[in-house]
XYZ file of C-alpha atoms in Angstrom:
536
model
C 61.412 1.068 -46.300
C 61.600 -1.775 -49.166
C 65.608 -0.867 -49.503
C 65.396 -1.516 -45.453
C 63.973 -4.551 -45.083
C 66.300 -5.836 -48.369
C 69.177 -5.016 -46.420
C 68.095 -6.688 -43.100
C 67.368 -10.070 -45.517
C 70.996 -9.994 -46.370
C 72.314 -9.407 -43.338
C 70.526 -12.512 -41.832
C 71.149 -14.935 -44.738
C 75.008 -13.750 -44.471
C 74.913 -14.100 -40.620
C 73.009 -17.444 -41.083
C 75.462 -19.103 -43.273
C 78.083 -19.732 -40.955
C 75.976 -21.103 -37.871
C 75.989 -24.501 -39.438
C 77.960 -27.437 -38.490
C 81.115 -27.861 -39.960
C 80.607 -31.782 -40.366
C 77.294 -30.823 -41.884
C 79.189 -28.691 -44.472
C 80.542 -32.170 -45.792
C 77.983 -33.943 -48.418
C 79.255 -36.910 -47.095
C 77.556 -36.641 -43.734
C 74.355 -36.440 -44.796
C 74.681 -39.129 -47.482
C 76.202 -41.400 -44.603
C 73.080 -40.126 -42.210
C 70.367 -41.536 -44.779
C 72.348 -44.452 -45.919
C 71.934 -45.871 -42.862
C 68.519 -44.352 -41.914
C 67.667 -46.496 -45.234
C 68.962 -49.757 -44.217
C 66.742 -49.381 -41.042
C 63.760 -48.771 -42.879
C 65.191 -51.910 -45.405
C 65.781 -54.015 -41.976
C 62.521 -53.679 -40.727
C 60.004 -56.281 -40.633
C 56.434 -56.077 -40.146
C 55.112 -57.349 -36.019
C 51.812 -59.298 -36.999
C 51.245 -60.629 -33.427
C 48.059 -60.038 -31.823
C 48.489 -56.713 -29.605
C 48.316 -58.106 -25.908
C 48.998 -54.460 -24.757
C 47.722 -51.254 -26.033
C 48.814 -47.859 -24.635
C 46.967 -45.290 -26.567
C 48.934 -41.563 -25.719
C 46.579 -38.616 -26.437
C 48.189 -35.437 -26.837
C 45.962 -32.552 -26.607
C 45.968 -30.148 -29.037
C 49.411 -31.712 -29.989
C 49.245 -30.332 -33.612
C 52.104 -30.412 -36.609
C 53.611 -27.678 -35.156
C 53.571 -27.958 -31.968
C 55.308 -31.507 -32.195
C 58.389 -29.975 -34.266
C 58.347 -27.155 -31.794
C 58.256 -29.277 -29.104
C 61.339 -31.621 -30.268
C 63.412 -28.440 -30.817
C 62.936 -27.282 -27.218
C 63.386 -30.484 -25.898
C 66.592 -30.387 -27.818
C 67.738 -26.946 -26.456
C 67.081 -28.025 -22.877
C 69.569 -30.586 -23.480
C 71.786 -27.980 -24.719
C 71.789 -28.845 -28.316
C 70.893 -27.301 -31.677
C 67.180 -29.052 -31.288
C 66.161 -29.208 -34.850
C 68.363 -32.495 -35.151
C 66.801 -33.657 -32.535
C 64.637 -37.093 -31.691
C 61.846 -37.066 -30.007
C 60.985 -40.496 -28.540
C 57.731 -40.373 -30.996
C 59.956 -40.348 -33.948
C 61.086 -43.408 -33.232
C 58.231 -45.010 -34.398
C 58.226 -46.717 -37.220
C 55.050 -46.128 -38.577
C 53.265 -42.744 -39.563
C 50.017 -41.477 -40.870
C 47.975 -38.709 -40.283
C 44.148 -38.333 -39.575
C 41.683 -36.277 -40.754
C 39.565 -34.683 -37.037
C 36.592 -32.850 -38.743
C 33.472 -33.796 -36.910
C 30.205 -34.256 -38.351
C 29.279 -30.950 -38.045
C 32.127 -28.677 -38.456
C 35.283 -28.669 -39.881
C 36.956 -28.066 -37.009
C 36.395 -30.174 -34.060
C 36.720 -30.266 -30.666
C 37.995 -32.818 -27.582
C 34.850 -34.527 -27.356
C 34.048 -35.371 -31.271
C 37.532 -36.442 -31.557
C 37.458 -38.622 -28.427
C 34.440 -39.934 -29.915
C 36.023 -40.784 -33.277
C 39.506 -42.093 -32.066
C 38.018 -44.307 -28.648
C 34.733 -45.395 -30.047
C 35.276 -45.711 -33.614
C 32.246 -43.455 -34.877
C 32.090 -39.669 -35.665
C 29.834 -37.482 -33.981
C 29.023 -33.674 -33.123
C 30.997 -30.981 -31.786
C 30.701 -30.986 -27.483
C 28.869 -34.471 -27.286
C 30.960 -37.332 -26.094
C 30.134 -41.226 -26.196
C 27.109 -40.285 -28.288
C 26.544 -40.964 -32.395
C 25.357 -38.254 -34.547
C 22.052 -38.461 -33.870
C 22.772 -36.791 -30.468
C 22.418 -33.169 -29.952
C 24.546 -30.634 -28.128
C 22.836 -30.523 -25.015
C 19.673 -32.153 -25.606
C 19.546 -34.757 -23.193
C 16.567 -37.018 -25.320
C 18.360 -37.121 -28.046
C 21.068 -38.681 -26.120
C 19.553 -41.882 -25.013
C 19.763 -45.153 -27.629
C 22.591 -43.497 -29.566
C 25.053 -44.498 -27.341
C 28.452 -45.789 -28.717
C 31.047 -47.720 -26.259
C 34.451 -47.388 -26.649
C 37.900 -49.250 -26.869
C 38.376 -49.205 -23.414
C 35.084 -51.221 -22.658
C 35.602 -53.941 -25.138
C 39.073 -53.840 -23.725
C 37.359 -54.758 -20.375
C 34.882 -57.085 -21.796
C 37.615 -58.872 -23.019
C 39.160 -59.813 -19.666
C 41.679 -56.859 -19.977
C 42.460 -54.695 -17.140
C 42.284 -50.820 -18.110
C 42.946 -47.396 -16.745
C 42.597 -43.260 -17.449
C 46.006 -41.217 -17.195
C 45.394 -37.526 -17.566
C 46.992 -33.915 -16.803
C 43.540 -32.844 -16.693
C 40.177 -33.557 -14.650
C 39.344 -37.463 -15.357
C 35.894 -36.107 -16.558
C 37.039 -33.874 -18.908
C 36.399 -34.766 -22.628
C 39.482 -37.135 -23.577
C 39.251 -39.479 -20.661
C 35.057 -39.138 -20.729
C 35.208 -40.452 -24.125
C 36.545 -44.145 -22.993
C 33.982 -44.545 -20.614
C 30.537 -41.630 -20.585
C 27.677 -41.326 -23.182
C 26.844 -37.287 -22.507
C 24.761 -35.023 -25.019
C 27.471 -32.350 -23.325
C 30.728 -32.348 -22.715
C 30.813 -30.164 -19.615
C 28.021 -32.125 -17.357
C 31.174 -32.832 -15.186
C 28.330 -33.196 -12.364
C 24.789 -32.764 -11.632
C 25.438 -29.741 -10.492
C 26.400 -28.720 -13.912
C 23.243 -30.136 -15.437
C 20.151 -27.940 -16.593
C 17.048 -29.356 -14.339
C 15.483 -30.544 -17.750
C 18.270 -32.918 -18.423
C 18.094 -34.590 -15.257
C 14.081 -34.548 -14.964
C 14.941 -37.089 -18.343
C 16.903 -39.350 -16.605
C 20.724 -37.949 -18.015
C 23.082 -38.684 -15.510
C 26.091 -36.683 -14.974
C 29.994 -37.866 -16.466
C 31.168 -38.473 -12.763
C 28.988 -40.718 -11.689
C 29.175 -42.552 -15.103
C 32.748 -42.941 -14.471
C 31.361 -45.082 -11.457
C 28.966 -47.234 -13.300
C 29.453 -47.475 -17.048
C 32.851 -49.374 -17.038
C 35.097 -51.143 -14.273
C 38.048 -49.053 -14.782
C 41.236 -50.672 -13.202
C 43.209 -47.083 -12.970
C 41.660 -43.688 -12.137
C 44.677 -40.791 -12.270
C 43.898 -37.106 -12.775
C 41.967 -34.256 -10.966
C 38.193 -33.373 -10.711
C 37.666 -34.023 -6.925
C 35.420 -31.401 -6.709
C 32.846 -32.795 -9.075
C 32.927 -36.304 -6.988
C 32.341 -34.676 -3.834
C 29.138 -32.858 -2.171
C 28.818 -29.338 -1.410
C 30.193 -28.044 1.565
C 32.612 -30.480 1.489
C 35.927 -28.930 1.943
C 38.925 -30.011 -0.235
C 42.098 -31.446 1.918
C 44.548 -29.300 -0.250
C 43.091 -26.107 -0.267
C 40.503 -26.085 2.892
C 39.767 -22.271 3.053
C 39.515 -21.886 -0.747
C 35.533 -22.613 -1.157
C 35.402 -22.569 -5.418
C 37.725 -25.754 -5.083
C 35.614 -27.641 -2.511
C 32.659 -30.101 -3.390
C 30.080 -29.507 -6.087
C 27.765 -31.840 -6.395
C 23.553 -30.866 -5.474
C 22.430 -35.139 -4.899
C 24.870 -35.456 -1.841
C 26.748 -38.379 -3.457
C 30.655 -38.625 -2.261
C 31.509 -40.712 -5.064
C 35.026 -41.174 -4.082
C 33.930 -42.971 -0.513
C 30.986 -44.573 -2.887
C 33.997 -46.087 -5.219
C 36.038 -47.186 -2.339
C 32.824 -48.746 -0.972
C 32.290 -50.592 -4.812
C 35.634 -52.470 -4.238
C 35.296 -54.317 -1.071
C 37.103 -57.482 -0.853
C 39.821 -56.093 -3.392
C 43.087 -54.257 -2.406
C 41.771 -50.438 -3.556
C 43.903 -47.137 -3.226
C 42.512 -43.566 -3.317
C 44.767 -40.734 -3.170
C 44.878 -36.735 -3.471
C 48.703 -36.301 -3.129
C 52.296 -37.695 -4.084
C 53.221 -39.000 -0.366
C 49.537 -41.218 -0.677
C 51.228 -41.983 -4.236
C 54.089 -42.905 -3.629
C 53.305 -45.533 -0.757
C 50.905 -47.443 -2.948
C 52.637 -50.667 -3.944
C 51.204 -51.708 -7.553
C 52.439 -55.361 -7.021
C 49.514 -55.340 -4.376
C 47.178 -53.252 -5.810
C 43.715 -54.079 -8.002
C 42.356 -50.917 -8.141
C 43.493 -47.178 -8.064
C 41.673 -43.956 -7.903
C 44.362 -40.869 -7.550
C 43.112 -37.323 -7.724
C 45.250 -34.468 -7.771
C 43.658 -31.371 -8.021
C 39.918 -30.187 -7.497
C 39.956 -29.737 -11.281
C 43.120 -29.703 -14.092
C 46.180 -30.743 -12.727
C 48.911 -28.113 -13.075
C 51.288 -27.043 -16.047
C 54.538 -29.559 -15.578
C 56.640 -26.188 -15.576
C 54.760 -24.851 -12.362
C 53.710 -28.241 -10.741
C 55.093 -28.722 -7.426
C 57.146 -32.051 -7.435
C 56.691 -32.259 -3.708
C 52.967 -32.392 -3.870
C 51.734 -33.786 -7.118
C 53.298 -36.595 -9.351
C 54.798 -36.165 -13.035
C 53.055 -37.858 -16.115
C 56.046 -39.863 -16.148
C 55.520 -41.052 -12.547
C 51.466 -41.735 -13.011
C 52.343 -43.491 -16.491
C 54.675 -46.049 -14.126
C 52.462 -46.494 -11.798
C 49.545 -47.319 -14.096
C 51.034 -49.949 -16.293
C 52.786 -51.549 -13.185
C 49.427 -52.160 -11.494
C 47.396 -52.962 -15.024
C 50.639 -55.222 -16.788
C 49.525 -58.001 -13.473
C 46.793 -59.307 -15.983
C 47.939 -62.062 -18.009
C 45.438 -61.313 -20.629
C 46.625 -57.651 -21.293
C 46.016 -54.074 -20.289
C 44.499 -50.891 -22.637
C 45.806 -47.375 -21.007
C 44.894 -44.223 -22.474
C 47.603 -41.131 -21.211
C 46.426 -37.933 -22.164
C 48.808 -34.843 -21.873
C 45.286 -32.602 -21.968
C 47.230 -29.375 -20.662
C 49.089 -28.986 -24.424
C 45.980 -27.473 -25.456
C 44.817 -25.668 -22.688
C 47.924 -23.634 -22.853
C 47.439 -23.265 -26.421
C 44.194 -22.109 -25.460
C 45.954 -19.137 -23.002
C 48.170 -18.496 -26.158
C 51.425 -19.518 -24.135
C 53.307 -21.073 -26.337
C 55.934 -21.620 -23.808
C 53.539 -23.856 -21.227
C 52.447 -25.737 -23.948
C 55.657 -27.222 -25.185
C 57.022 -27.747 -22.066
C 53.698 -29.750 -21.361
C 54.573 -31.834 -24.757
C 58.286 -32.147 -23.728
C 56.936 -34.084 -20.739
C 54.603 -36.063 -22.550
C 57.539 -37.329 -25.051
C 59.239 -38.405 -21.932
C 56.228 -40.133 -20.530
C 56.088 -42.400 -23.305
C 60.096 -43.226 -23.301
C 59.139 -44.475 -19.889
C 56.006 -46.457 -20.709
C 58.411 -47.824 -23.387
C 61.326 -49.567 -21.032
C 58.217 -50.679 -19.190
C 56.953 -52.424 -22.192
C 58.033 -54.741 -24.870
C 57.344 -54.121 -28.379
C 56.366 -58.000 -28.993
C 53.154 -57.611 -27.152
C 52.751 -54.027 -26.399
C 50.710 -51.792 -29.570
C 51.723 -48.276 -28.237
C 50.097 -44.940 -30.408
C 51.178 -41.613 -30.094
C 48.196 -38.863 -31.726
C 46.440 -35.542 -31.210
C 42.797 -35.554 -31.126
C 43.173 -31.697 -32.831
C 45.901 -28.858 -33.548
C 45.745 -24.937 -32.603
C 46.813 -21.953 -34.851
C 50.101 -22.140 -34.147
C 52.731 -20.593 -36.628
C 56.202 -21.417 -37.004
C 57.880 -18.814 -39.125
C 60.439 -15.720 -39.693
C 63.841 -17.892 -41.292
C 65.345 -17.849 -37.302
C 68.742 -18.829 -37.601
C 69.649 -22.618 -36.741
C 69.998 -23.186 -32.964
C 68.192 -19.975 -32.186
C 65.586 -20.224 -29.615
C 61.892 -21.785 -30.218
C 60.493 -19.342 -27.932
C 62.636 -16.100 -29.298
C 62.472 -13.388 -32.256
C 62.121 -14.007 -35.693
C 65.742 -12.394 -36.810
C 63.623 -10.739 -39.802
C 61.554 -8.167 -38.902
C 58.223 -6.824 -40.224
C 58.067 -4.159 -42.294
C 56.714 -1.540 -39.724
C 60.524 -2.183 -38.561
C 59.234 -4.557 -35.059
C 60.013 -7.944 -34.253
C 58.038 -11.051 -34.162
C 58.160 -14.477 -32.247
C 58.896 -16.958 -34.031
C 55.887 -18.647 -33.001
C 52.666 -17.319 -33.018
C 48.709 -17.708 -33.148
C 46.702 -17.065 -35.665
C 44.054 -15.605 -32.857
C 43.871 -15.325 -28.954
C 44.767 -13.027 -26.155
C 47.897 -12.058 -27.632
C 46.616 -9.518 -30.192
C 47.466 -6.032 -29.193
C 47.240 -3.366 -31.380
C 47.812 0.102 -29.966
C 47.176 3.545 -31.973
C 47.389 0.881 -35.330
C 50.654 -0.316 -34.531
C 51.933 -3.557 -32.778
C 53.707 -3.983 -29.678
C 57.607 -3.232 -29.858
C 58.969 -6.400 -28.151
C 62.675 -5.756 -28.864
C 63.424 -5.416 -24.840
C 60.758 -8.002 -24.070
C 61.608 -11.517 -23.042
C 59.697 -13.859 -25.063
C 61.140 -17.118 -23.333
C 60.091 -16.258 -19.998
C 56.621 -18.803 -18.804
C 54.195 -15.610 -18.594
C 54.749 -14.561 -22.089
C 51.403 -14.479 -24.416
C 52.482 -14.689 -27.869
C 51.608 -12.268 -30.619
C 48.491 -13.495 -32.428
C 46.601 -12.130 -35.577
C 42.928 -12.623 -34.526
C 41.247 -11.300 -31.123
C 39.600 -13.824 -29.057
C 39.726 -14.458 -25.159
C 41.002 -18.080 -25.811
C 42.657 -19.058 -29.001
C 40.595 -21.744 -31.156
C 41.813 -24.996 -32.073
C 42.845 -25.841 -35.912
C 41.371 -27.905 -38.417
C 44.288 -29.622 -40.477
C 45.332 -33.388 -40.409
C 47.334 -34.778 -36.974
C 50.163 -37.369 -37.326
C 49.254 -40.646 -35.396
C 52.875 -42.769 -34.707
C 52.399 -46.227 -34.038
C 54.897 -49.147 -32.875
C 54.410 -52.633 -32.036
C 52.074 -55.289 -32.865
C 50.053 -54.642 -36.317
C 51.380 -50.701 -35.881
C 51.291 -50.601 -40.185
C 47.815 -50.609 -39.858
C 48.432 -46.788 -38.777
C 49.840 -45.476 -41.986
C 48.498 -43.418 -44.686
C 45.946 -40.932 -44.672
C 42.612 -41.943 -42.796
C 39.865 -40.470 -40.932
C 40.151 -40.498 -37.142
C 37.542 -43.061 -35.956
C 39.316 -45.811 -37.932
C 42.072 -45.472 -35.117
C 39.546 -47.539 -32.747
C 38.950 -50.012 -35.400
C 42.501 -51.140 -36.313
C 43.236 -51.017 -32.508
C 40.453 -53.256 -31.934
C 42.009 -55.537 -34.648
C 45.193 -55.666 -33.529
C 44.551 -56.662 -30.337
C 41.169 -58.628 -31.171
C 38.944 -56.817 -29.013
C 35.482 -55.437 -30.039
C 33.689 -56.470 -33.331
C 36.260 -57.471 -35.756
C 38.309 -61.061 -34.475
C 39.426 -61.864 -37.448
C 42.922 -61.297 -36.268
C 43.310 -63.953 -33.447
C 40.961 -66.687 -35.672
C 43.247 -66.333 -39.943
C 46.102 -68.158 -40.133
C 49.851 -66.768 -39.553
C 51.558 -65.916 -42.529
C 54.271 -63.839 -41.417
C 58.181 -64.377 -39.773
C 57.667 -62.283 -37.164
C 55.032 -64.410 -36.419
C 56.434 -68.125 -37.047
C 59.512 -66.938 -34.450
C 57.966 -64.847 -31.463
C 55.230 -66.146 -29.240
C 54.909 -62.704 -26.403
C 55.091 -63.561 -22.647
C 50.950 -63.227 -22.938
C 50.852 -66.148 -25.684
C 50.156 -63.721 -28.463
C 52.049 -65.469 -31.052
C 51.175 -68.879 -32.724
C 50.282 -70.635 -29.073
C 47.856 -67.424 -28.851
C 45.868 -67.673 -31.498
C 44.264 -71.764 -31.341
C 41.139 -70.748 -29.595
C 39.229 -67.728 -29.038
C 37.657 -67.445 -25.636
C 33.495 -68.023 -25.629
C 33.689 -64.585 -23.298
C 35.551 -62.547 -26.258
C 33.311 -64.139 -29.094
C 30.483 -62.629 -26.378
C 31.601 -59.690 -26.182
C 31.870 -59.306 -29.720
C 28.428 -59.991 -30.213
C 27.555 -57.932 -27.736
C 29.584 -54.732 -28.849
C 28.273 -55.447 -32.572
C 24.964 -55.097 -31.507
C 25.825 -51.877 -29.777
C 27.311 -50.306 -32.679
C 24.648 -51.198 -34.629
């Protein structure tokens, strides 16, 4: 066996050395490659101004791996190599990486991390909007440990905001800009224990009503806004997707009701969509799905919207205000894939979100416009085997194990893909491992593959985007956001004195230069106060 497997080690290293490029056999291309990669890097000056934009993209589950996985299929869909290739996200000039332990485990979960990243304070594993005080579930424990979020001082600064997600818009990511819940998963009442209720909780829809004037609503979760019995206009005979709420509240008519005398929009599919003018438009509310939207690889384009067609819409509608707009995009399907241990779902559903924020990029300018590209958390995911360059992401390690069967090159450290029959693993030499249904190979049993505790990268351009380097622990994302585009506590920003080039020489459409920093609004100063309190 040992003189077997040395053999097959040979044979790939020998079949591997001649799939490079020949210009990459010169020394002289890669010296040239970083010679002017350094003079970039030498070029660049630091962007001081005061962040009039911020569009905060949240991928889920979007760990380490995934992201290098991701640019390499992106690359291969293009017909390329795809290790060379660059993601829109590694264009940014500035890189750190945060540190998404929650208070009480190592590894966390979407709602901690929303916590951390949106509201600037750690908390407990399945609370959202809540401090550490708060208990999983425990609905008393809940109330005066509230903690508000990016998005509302955002708002209370005379921005206009908005939610994009790929999953329900009361899921834990977009909950944590805008709900205070001891749990997670009270998407409605009518997934609220009796006790919770009877102490005045209130379920995450309804807060998405009351708790903050959000400008832009896009996502699914229709059921949880809608009574039962109430049948849903995509799938009418299908009775788990219709309405769920028990207090008879249509929240979606209650919402359209909330904005009378403004120009308001609800819709539930891409025609409704794609008729809404954002030039006209204050508010919108679009809902998808009864719950998640679908995978990008099996969504139908005739009936629901890309991310890269919700992004558009979103910052055309909030960019109207000429004091600024806060958007958080969440690609929340990366990990739910991750989740189903198919590797190949999830990286086309990262794929998408890279081109997502190209878009919100040409829509944007990098004067005014902070833009941050994170995970909240990774997943087990293993990229390994030596696979020859160019080879597919999604295919067989060319070295094999030494019980003489192949291995993905990717796979999980648990979830549904561990098979062991009679002690031996699955032979998957005639099975095709790029195909959308295939479950990778993973070490561990479980029903649903965990999520992973090391450190995610957080990529940041625009104004004050250096603040996002180094090492740092994920609720002091919030904080330097907050800073850069003086919203929340900390003004100091928009009140010191300008010090820096890139200051002296750009003022941004929005005044954020010199001309935008001689007074602070009485409203902001406010709302400082206000939020300090809070926090507090």
């Amino acid at each position: 066996m040992e003189r077997t497997s040395a053999f097959t080690v040979l044979l790939f290293l020998l079949l591997g050395s001649s799939r490079a490029a020949v210009e990459e056999e010169n020394p002289e291309f890669w010296r040239a490659q970083a010679k002017q990669t350094l003079q970039s890097v030498l070029d660049r000056q630091l962007n001081t101004n005061v962040a009039k934009n911020i569009l905060f993209f949240l991928g889920d589950g979007m760990g380490i791996t995934t992201y290098t996985a991701a640019r390499i299929l992106k690359g291969q869909l293009q017909n390329q190599s795809g290790e060379e290739t660059v993601m829109t996200m590694d264009t940014f000039p500035h890189v750190g990486l945060a540190k998404t332990y929650s208070v009480d485990f190592q590894i966390a979960d979407s709602a901690a991390t929303a916590t951390a990243y949106l509201c600037g304070v750690k908390t407990n594993l399945n609370t959202v909007g809540v401090n550490a005080a708060a208990r999983n579930g425990v609905c008393r424990t809940q109330k005066g440990n509230e903690v508000t979020s990016i998005l509302k001082w955002a708002k209370d600064a005379g921005k206009s905001v908005g939610i994009v997600t790929t999953t329900r818009v009361q899921h834990a990511t977009p909950a944590g800009s805008y709900a205070h819940s001891a749990s997670r998963t009270w998407y409605s009442d009518a997934d609220m224990p009796d006790s919770a209720i009877g102490e005045g909780c209130t379920d995450i829809s309804s807060q998405l009503l009351k708790n903050v004037d959000i400008d832009v609503i896009i996502g699914g979760g229709r059921q949880y806004m809608t009574p039962r019995g109430t049948k849903d206009p995509e799938y009418p005979a299908d009775f788990s997707s219709g309405g769920k709420r028990r207090d008879g509240r249509h929240l979606i008519q209650e919402w359209q009701n909330m904005k009378n005398g403004k120009v308001a929009h609800y819709a539930w599919n891409k025609t409704e969509f794609d008729a809404i003018d954002p030039d006209t438009t204050d508010y919108l509310m679009a809902l998808f799905e009864p719950g998640d939207l679908r995978f990008d690889a099996e969504r139908d384009p005739s009936m629901d919207p890309s991310l890269m067609e919700t992004v558009e819409k979103a910052i055309r509608i909030l960019q109207k205000n000429p004091k600024g707009f806060f958007l958080l995009v969440e690609s929340g399907r990366i990990d739910q894939a991750h989740h189903q241990g198919n590797a190949y779902l999830a990286l086309h559903e990262a794929v998408a979100f890279d081109g997502a924020i190209a878009r919100a990029l040409e829509l944007t300018s990098e004067d005014d416009t902070l833009t941050i590209a994170t995970a909240d958390h990774s997943h087990p995911l293993t990229f390994n085997g030596f696979p020859f360059r160019g080879q597919s992401i999604l295919g067989k390690s060319p070295l094999w194990g030494t019980d003489m069967l192949p291995y993905t090159t990717l796979m999980y450290g648990n979830g549904p893909g561990h098979k062991i029959v009679n002690g031996k693993r699955p032979d998957i030499r005639n099975v095709n491992t790029n195909s959308m249904e295939y479950i990778q190979l993973s070490a561990a049993p479980l029903d649903s593959t965990t999520h992973s505790g090391e450190d995610v990268v957080v990529l940041a351009r625009g104004p004050m985007a250096h603040l996002f380097s180094g090492v740092q622990e994920q609720n002091y994302i919030a904080h330097a956001m907050g800073y850069a585009a003086c919203v929340g506590a900390d003004l100091r920003h928009c009140q010191g004195p300008i010090t820096s080039a890139v200051d002296r020489n750009s003022v941004s459409p929005g005044g954020n230069g010199a001309a935008g920093r001689s007074a602070t609004p009485i409203s902001i100063l406010l709302a400082s106060l206000l939020g300090l309190k809070i926090l507090m």
